Short mmCIF file of C-alpha atoms in Angstrom, two decimals:
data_model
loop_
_atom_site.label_atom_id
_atom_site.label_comp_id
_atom_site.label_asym_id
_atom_site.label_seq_id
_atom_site.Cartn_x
_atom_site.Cartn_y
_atom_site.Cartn_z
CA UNK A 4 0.00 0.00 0.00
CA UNK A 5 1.27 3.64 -1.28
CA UNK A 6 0.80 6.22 1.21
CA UNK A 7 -1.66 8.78 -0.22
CA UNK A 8 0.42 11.71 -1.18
CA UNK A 9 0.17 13.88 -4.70
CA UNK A 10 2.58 12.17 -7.25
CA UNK A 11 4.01 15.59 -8.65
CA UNK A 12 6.45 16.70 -11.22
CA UNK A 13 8.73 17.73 -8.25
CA UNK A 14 12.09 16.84 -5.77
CA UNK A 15 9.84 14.82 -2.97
CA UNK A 16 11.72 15.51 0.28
CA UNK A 17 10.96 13.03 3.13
CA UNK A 18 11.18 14.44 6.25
CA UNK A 19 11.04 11.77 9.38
CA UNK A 20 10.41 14.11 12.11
CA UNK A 21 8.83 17.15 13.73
CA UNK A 22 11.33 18.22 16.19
CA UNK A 23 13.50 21.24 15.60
CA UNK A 24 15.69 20.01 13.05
CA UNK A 25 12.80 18.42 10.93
CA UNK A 26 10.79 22.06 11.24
CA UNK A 27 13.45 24.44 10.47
CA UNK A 28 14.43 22.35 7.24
CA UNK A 29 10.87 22.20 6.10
CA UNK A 30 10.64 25.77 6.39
CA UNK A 31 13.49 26.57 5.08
CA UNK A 32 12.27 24.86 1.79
CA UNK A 33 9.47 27.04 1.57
CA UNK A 34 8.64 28.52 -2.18
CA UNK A 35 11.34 25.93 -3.43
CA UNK A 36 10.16 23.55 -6.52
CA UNK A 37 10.12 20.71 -3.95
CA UNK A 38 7.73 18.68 -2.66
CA UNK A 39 8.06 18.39 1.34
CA UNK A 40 6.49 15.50 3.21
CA UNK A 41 7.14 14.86 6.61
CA UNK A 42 6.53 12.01 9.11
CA UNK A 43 5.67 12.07 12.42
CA UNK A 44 3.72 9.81 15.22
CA UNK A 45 2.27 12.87 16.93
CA UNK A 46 0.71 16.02 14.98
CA UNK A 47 2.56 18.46 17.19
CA UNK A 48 5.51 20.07 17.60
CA UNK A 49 6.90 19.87 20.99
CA UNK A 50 8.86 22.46 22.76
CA UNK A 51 11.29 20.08 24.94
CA UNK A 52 12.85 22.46 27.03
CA UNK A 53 9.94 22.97 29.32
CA UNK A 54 8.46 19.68 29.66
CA UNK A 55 9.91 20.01 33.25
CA UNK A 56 7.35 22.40 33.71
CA UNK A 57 4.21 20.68 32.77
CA UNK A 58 5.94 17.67 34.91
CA UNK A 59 5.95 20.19 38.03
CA UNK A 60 2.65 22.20 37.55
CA UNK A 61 4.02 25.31 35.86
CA UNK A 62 2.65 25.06 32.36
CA UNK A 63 -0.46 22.84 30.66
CA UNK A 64 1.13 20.70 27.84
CA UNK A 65 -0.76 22.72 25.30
CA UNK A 66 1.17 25.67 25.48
CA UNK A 67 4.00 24.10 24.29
CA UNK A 68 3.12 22.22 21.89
CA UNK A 69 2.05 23.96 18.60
CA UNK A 70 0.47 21.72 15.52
CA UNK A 71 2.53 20.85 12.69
CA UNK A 72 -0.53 21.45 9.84
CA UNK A 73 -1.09 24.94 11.61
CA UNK A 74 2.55 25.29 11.66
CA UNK A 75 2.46 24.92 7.73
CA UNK A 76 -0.69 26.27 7.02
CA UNK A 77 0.76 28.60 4.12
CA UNK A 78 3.54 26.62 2.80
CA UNK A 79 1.73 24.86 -0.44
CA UNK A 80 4.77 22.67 -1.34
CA UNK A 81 4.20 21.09 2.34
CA UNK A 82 2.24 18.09 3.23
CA UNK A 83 1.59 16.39 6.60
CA UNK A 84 1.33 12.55 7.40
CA UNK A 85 0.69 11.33 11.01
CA UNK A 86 2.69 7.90 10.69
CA UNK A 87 5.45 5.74 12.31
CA UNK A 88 7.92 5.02 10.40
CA UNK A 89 9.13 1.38 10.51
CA UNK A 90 12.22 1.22 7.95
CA UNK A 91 14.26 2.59 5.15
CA UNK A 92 14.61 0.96 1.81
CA UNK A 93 17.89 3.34 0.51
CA UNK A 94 18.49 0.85 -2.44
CA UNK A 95 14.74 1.26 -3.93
CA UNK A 96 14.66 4.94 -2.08
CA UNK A 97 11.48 3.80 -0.29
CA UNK A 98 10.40 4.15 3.35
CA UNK A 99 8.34 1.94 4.99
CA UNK A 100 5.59 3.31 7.71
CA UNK A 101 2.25 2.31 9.85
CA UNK A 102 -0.08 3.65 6.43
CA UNK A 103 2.24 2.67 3.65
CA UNK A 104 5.15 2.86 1.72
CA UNK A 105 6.31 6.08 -0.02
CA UNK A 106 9.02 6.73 -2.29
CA UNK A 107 11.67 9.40 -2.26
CA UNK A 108 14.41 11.60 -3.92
CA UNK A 109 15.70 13.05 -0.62
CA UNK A 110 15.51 11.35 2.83
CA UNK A 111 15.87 13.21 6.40
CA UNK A 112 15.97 11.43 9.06
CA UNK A 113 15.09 13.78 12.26
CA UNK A 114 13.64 11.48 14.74
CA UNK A 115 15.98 13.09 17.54
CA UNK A 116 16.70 11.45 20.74
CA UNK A 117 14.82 8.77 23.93
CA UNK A 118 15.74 8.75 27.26
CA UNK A 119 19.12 6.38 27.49
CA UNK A 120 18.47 4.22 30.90
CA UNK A 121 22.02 3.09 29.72
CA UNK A 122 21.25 -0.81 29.96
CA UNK A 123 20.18 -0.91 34.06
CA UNK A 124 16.29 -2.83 33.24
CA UNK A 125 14.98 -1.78 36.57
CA UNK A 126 15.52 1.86 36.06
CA UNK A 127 13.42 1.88 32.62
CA UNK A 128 10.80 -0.08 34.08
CA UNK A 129 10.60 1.61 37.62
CA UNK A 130 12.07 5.04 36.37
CA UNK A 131 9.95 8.11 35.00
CA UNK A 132 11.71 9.56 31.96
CA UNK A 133 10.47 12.99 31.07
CA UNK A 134 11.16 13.21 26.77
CA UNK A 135 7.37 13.50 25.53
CA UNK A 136 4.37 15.17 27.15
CA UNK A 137 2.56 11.93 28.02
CA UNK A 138 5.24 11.53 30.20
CA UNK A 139 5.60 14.91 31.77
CA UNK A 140 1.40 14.69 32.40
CA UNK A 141 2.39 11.18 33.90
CA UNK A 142 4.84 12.44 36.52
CA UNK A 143 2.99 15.34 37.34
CA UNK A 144 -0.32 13.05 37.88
CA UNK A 145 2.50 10.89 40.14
CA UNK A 146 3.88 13.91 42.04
CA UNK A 147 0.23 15.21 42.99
CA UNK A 148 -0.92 11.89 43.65
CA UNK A 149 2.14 11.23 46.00
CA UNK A 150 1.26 13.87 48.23
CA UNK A 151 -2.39 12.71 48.28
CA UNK A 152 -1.71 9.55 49.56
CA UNK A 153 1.11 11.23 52.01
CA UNK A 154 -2.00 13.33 53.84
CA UNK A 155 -4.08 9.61 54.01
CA UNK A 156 -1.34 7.46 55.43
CA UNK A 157 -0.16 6.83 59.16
CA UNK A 158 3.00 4.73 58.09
CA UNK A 159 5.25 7.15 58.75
CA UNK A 160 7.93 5.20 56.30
CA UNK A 161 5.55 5.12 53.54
CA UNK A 162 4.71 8.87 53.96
CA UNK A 163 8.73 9.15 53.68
CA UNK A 164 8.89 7.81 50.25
CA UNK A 165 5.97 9.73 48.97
CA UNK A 166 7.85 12.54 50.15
CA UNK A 167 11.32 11.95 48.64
CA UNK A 168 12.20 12.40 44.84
CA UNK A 169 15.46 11.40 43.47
CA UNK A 170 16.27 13.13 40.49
CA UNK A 171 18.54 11.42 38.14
CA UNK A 172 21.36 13.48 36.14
CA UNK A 173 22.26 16.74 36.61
CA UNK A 174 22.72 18.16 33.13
CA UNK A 175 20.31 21.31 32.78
CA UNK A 176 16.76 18.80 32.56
CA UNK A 177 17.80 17.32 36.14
CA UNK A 178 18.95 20.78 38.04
CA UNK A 179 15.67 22.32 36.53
CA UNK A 180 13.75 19.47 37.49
CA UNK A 181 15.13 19.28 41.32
CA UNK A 182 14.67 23.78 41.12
CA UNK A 183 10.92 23.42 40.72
CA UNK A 184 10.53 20.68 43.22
CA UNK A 185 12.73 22.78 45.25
CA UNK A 186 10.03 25.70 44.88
CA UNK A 187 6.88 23.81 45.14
CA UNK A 188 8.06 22.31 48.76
CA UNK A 189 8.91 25.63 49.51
CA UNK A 190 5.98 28.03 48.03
CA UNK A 191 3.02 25.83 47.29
CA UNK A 192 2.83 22.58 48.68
CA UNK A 193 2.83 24.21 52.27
CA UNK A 194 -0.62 26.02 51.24
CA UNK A 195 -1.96 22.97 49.75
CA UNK A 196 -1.24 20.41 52.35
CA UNK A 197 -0.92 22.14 55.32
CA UNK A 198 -1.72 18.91 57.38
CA UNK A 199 1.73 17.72 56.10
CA UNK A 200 5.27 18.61 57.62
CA UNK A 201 7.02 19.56 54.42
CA UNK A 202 10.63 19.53 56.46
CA UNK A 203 10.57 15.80 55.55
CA UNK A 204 10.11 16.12 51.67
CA UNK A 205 13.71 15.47 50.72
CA UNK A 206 14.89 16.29 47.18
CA UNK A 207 17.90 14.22 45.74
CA UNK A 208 20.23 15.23 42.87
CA UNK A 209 22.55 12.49 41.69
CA UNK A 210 25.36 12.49 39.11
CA UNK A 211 28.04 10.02 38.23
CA UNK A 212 30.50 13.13 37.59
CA UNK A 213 32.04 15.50 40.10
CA UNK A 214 30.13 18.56 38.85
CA UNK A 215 26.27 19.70 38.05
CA UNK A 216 25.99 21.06 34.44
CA UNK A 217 28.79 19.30 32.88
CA UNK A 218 30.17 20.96 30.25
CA UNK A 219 28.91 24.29 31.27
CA UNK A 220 31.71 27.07 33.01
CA UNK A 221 33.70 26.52 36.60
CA UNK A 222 31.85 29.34 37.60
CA UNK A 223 28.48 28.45 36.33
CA UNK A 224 28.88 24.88 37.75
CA UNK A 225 29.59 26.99 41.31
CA UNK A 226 26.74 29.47 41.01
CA UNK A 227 23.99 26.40 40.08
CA UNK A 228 25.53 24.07 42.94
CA UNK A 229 25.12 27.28 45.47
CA UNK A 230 21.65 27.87 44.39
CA UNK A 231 20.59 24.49 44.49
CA UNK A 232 21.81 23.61 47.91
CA UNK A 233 20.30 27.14 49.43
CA UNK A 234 16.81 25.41 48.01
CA UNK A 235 17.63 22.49 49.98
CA UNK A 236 18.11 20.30 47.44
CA UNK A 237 20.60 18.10 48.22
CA UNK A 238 23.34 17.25 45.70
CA UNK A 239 25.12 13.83 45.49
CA UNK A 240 28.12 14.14 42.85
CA UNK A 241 30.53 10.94 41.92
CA UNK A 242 27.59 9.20 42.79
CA UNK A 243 25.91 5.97 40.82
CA UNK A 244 22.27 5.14 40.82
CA UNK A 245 22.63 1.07 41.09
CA UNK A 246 19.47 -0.25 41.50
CA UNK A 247 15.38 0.41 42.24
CA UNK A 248 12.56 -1.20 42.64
CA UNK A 249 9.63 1.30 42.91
CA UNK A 250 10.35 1.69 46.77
CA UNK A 251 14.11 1.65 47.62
CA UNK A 252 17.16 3.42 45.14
CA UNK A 253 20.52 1.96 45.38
CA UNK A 254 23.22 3.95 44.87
CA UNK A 255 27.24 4.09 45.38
CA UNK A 256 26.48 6.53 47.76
CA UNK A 257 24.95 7.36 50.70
CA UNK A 258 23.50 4.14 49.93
CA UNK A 259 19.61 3.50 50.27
CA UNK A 260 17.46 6.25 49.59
CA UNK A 261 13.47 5.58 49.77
CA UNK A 262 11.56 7.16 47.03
CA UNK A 263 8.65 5.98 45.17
CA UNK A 264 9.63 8.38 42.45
CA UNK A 265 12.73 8.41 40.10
CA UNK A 266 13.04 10.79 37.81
CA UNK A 267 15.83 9.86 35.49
CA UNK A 268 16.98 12.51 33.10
CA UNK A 269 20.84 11.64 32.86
CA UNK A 270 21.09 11.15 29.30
CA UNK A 271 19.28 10.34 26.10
CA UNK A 272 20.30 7.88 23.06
CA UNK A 273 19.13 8.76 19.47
CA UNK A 274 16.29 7.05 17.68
CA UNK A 275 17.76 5.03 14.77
CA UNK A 276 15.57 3.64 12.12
CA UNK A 277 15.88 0.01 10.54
CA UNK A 278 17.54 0.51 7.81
CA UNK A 279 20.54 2.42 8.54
CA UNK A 280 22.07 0.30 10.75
CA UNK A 281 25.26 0.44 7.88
CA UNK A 282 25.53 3.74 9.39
CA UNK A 283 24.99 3.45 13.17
CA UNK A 284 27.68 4.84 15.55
CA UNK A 285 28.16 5.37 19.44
CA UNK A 286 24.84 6.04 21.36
CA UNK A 287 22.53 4.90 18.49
CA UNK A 288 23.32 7.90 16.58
CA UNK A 289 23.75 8.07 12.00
CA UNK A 290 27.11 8.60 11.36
CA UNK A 291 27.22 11.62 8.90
CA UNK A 292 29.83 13.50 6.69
CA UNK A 293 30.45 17.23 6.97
CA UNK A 294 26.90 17.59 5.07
CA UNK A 295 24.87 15.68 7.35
CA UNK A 296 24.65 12.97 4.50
CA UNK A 297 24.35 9.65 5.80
CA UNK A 298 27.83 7.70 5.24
CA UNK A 299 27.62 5.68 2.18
CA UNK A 300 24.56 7.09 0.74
CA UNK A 301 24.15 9.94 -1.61
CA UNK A 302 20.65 11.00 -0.86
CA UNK A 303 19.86 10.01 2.65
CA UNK A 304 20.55 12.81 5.45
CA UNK A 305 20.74 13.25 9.09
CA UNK A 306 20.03 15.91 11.26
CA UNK A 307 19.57 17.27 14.84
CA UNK A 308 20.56 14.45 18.01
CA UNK A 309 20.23 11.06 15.56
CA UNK A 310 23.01 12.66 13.58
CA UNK A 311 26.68 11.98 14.34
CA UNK A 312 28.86 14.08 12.99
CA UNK A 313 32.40 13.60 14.05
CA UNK A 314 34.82 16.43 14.01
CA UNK A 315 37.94 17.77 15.49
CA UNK A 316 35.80 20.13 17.93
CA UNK A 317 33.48 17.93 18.17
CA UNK A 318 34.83 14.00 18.02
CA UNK A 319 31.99 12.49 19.82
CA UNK A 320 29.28 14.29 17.85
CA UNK A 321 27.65 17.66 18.33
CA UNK A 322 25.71 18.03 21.75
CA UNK A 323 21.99 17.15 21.57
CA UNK A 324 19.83 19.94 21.93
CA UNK A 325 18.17 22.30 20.06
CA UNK A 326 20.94 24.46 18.49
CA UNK A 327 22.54 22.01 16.65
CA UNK A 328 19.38 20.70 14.78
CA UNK A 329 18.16 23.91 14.03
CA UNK A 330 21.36 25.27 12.37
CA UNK A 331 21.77 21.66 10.66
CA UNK A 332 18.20 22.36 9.05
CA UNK A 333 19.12 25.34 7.95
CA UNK A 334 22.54 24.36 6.31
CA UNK A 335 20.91 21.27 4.61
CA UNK A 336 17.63 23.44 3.26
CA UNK A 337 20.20 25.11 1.30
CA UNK A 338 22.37 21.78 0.08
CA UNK A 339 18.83 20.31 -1.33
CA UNK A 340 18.95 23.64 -3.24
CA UNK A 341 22.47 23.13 -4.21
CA UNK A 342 22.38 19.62 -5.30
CA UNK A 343 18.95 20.66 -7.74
CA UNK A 344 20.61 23.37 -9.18
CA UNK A 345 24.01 21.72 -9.39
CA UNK A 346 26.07 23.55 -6.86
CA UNK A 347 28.72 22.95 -4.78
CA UNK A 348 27.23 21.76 -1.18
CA UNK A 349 28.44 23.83 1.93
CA UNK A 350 29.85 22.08 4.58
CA UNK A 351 28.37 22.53 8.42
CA UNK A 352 29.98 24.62 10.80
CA UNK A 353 28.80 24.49 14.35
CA UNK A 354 28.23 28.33 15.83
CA UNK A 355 28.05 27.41 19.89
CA UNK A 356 25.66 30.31 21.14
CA UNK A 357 26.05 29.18 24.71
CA UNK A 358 24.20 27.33 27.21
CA UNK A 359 22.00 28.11 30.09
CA UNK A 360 19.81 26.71 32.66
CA UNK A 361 17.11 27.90 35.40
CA UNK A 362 17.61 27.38 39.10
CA UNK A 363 14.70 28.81 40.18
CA UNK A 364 12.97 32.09 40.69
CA UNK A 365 15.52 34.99 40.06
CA UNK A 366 18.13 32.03 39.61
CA UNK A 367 19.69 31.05 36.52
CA UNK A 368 23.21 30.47 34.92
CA UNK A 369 24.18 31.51 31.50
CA UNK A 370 27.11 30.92 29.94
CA UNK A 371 27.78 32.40 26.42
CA UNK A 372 31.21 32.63 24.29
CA UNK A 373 32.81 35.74 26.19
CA UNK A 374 30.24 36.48 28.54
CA UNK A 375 29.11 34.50 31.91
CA UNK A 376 25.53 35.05 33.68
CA UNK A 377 23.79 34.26 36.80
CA UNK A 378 21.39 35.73 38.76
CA UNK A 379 18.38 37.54 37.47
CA UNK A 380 19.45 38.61 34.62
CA UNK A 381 20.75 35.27 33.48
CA UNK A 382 16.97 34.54 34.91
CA UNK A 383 15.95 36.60 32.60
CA UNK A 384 17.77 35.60 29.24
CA UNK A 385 16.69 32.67 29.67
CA UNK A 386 13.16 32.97 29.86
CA UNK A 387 13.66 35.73 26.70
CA UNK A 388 15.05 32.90 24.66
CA UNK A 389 13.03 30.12 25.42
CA UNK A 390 9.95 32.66 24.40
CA UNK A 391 11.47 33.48 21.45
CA UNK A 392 11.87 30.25 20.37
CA UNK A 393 8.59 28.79 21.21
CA UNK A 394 6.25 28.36 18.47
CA UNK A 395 3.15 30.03 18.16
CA UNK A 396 2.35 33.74 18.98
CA UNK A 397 -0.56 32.37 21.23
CA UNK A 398 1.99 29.53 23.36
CA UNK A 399 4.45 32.83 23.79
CA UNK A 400 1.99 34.86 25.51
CA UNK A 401 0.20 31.90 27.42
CA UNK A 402 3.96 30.90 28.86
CA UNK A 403 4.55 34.55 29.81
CA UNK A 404 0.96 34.94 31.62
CA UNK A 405 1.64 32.30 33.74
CA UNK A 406 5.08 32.70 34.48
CA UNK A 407 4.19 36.04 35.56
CA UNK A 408 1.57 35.40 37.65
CA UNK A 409 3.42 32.53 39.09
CA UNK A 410 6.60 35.31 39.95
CA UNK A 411 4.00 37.73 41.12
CA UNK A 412 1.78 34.95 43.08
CA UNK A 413 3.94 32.11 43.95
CA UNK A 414 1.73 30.07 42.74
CA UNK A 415 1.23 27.18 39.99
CA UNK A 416 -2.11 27.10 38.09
CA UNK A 417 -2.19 23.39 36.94
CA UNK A 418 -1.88 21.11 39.81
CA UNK A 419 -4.71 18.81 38.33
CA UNK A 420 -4.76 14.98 38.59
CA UNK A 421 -6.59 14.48 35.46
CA UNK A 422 -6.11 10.62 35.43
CA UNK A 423 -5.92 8.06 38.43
CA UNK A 424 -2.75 6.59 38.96
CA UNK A 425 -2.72 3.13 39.90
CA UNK A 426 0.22 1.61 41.71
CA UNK A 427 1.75 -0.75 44.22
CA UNK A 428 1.12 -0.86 47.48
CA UNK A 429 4.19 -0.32 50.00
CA UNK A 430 3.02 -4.14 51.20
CA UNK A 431 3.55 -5.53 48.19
CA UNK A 432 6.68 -3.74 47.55
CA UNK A 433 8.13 -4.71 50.30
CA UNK A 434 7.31 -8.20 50.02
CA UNK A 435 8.64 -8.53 46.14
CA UNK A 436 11.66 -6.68 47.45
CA UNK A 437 11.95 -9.65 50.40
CA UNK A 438 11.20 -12.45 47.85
CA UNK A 439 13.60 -10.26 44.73
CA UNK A 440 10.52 -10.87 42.35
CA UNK A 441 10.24 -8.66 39.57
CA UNK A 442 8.43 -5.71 39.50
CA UNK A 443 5.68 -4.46 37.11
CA UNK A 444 5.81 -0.71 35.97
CA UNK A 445 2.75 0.98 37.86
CA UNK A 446 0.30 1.16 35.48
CA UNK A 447 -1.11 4.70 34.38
CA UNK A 448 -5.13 4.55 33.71
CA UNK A 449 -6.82 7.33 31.44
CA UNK A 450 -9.82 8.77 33.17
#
């Protein structure tokens, strides 16, 4: 079965993805004699670096994620296919996906990145991974719920673990993550369950290296470790989650933590299609050349965190966020062009415009290529790019409404448990964790 898209007299460019890379490239092809088609298992575009947010109560998931038809509504040359993809064909220049098969003259493979649990089974069935906003609405449903069942309980130990989060990873998702925890104990939780004594809610940062933010500044690393601890969260550096099993984390040290919630954010692995496994490199990433072609094809790209583009700066591969994929979109929008017209293609040249993570209210670090931030003003560059970048004139001002009345209230608008949450007793915990049975992820009903 063909997939039902207008056979035209045109370039088709497949596009397997609606993250940032995928986006910016189909833009970017706008009013060019192409025909644009892109793939993608959800008809939205999801702004990534605030899932934390709707996980903590900040922000509903709707403001930000924008759809891809609306997104597109004016680009003619554009055409939209909800779909997973299952394979690539690169020898008959066919993909294969859950409505059909569809040919190609260009491929782009932008699927981006999953949450890496880096082999350890228990940790991707017990663990909550926050890299989609079903699972964002799932921890915040767990987080509320947690403190529900807290103000029920008289088992003082079970209250404990309700109580506790250990936050895996402490690249910018995990210190933002453990900031808003840090401010809901300390602003709104206190108003909301007064019958509870907050002093006991313990948040846990854990990373396997001797710093938060790796690979951000000395001094940013200094400033974000300061803030953090003066929120009370408390930090746990050369330090190795070993083991969980919905009740008790096991880790190199201080040893036993109870938590019935992990929230693992230290790292992600691309999302490689069948297909290209000619190509596949280090952390289920596409090798690419200089052009983000795939290696040993002519007409089959990579972009964004799938892509692995080795280079002297970079010998591991560019780092996976946003910048990268965007600025690879643009650079390859203009190769198409080059290789219709018969051009010379460009090769990619990674412009680092900094990184930068929230703390918390008035906290934030910034570090750019001759300038270092903290404080509010880094505070306040970062919410000034992540605005800017969000899609959507309506998601820009929605975000800004409620992160001002949230700075001007103290106050979160969307603690809602829209779903019950259905899990394991502390009994039956306890028992498997006495017998060393096997857990079952705690299943997540829809209302």
């Amino acid at each position: 079965m063909k997939v039902n898209v207008p056979d035209l007299n045109q370039p088709r460019v497949v596009i397997i993805g609606g993250g940032f890379g995928g986006i910016t490239l189909a833009k970017a092809l706008k009013n060019t004699a192409v025909q644009v088609v892109m793939f993608d298992k959800n008809n939205y575009h999801t702004f990534q670096p605030l899932l934390y947010q709707v996980a903590t109560g900040g922000l509903e998931p709707d403001s930000i994620a924008f759809p891809i038809r609306k997104m597109f509504k004016n680009q003619s040359n554009f055409f939209f296919r909800m779909a997973e993809v299952r394979s690539v064909n690169a020898e008959k220049k066919m993909i294969s996906t859950s409505v059909g098969e569809i040919r190609y003259d260009f491929l782009v493979v932008a699927t981006g990145s999953r949450t890496n649990f880096f082999g350890i089974d228990a940790m991707e069935k017990m663990g909550k991974g926050m890299k989609n906003i079903p699972e964002a609405l799932d921890l915040r449903h767990i987080i509320l719920n947690n403190f529900e069942k807290a103000v029920l309980t008289t088992d003082l130990k079970e209250r404990s673990a309700l109580m506790n989060f250990v936050v895996v990873g402490a690249g910018p998702t995990g210190v933002e993550t453990a900031g808003a925890l840090a401010e809901l104990k300390t602003h709104i939780l206190p108003k909301d369950f007064p019958e509870l004594d907050l002093r006991q809610m313990q948040i846990h940062l854990v990373e396997a290296s001797d710093q938060v933010l790796p690979g951000m500044s000395a001094e940013s690393t200094k400033n974000a470790k300061k803030a953090l601890t003066k929120l009370g969260v408390n930090i746990w550096l050369n330090t190795r989650v070993q083991d969980y099993n919905g009740l008790n984390v096991s880790m190199s040290m201080p040893g036993e933590i109870q938590t019935r919630t992990l929230i693992w954010s230290a790292g992600v692995i691309g999302n490689m299609l069948p297909g290209l496994e000619g190509a596949a490199g280090h952390g289920g990433r596409i090798k690419v050349d200089q052009f983000n072609r795939v290696r040993k094809h002519d007409r089959e790209f990579a972009i964004g965190d799938v892509a692995l583009m080795s280079t002297e700066a970079y010998p591991d591969g560019h780092p996976m966020v946003a910048q990268p994929a965007i600025q690879q979109g643009e650079l390859l929008a203009r190769n198409i062009k080059n290789i219709i017209f018969g051009r010379s293609m460009q090769p990619f040249k990674y412009r680092d415009k900094g990184s930068m993570a929230t703390i918390g209210r008035n906290k934030a670090v910034v570090d750019m290529k001759k300038t270092r931030m903290r404080g509010v003003f880094a505070w306040l560059t970062w919410m000034v790019v992540h605005l800017f970048y969000l899609a959507g004139f309506r998601n820009k001002l929605v975000v800004f409404i409620n992160w001002f009345w949230s700075y001007m209230t103290y106050d979160k608008g969307t603690r809602l448990i829209m779903r019950k949450v259905v899990d394991k007793t502390t009994e039956e915990l306890r028992e498997a964790e006495k017998e060393e049975l096997p857990l079952e992820e705690p299943e997540l009903v829809g209302a």
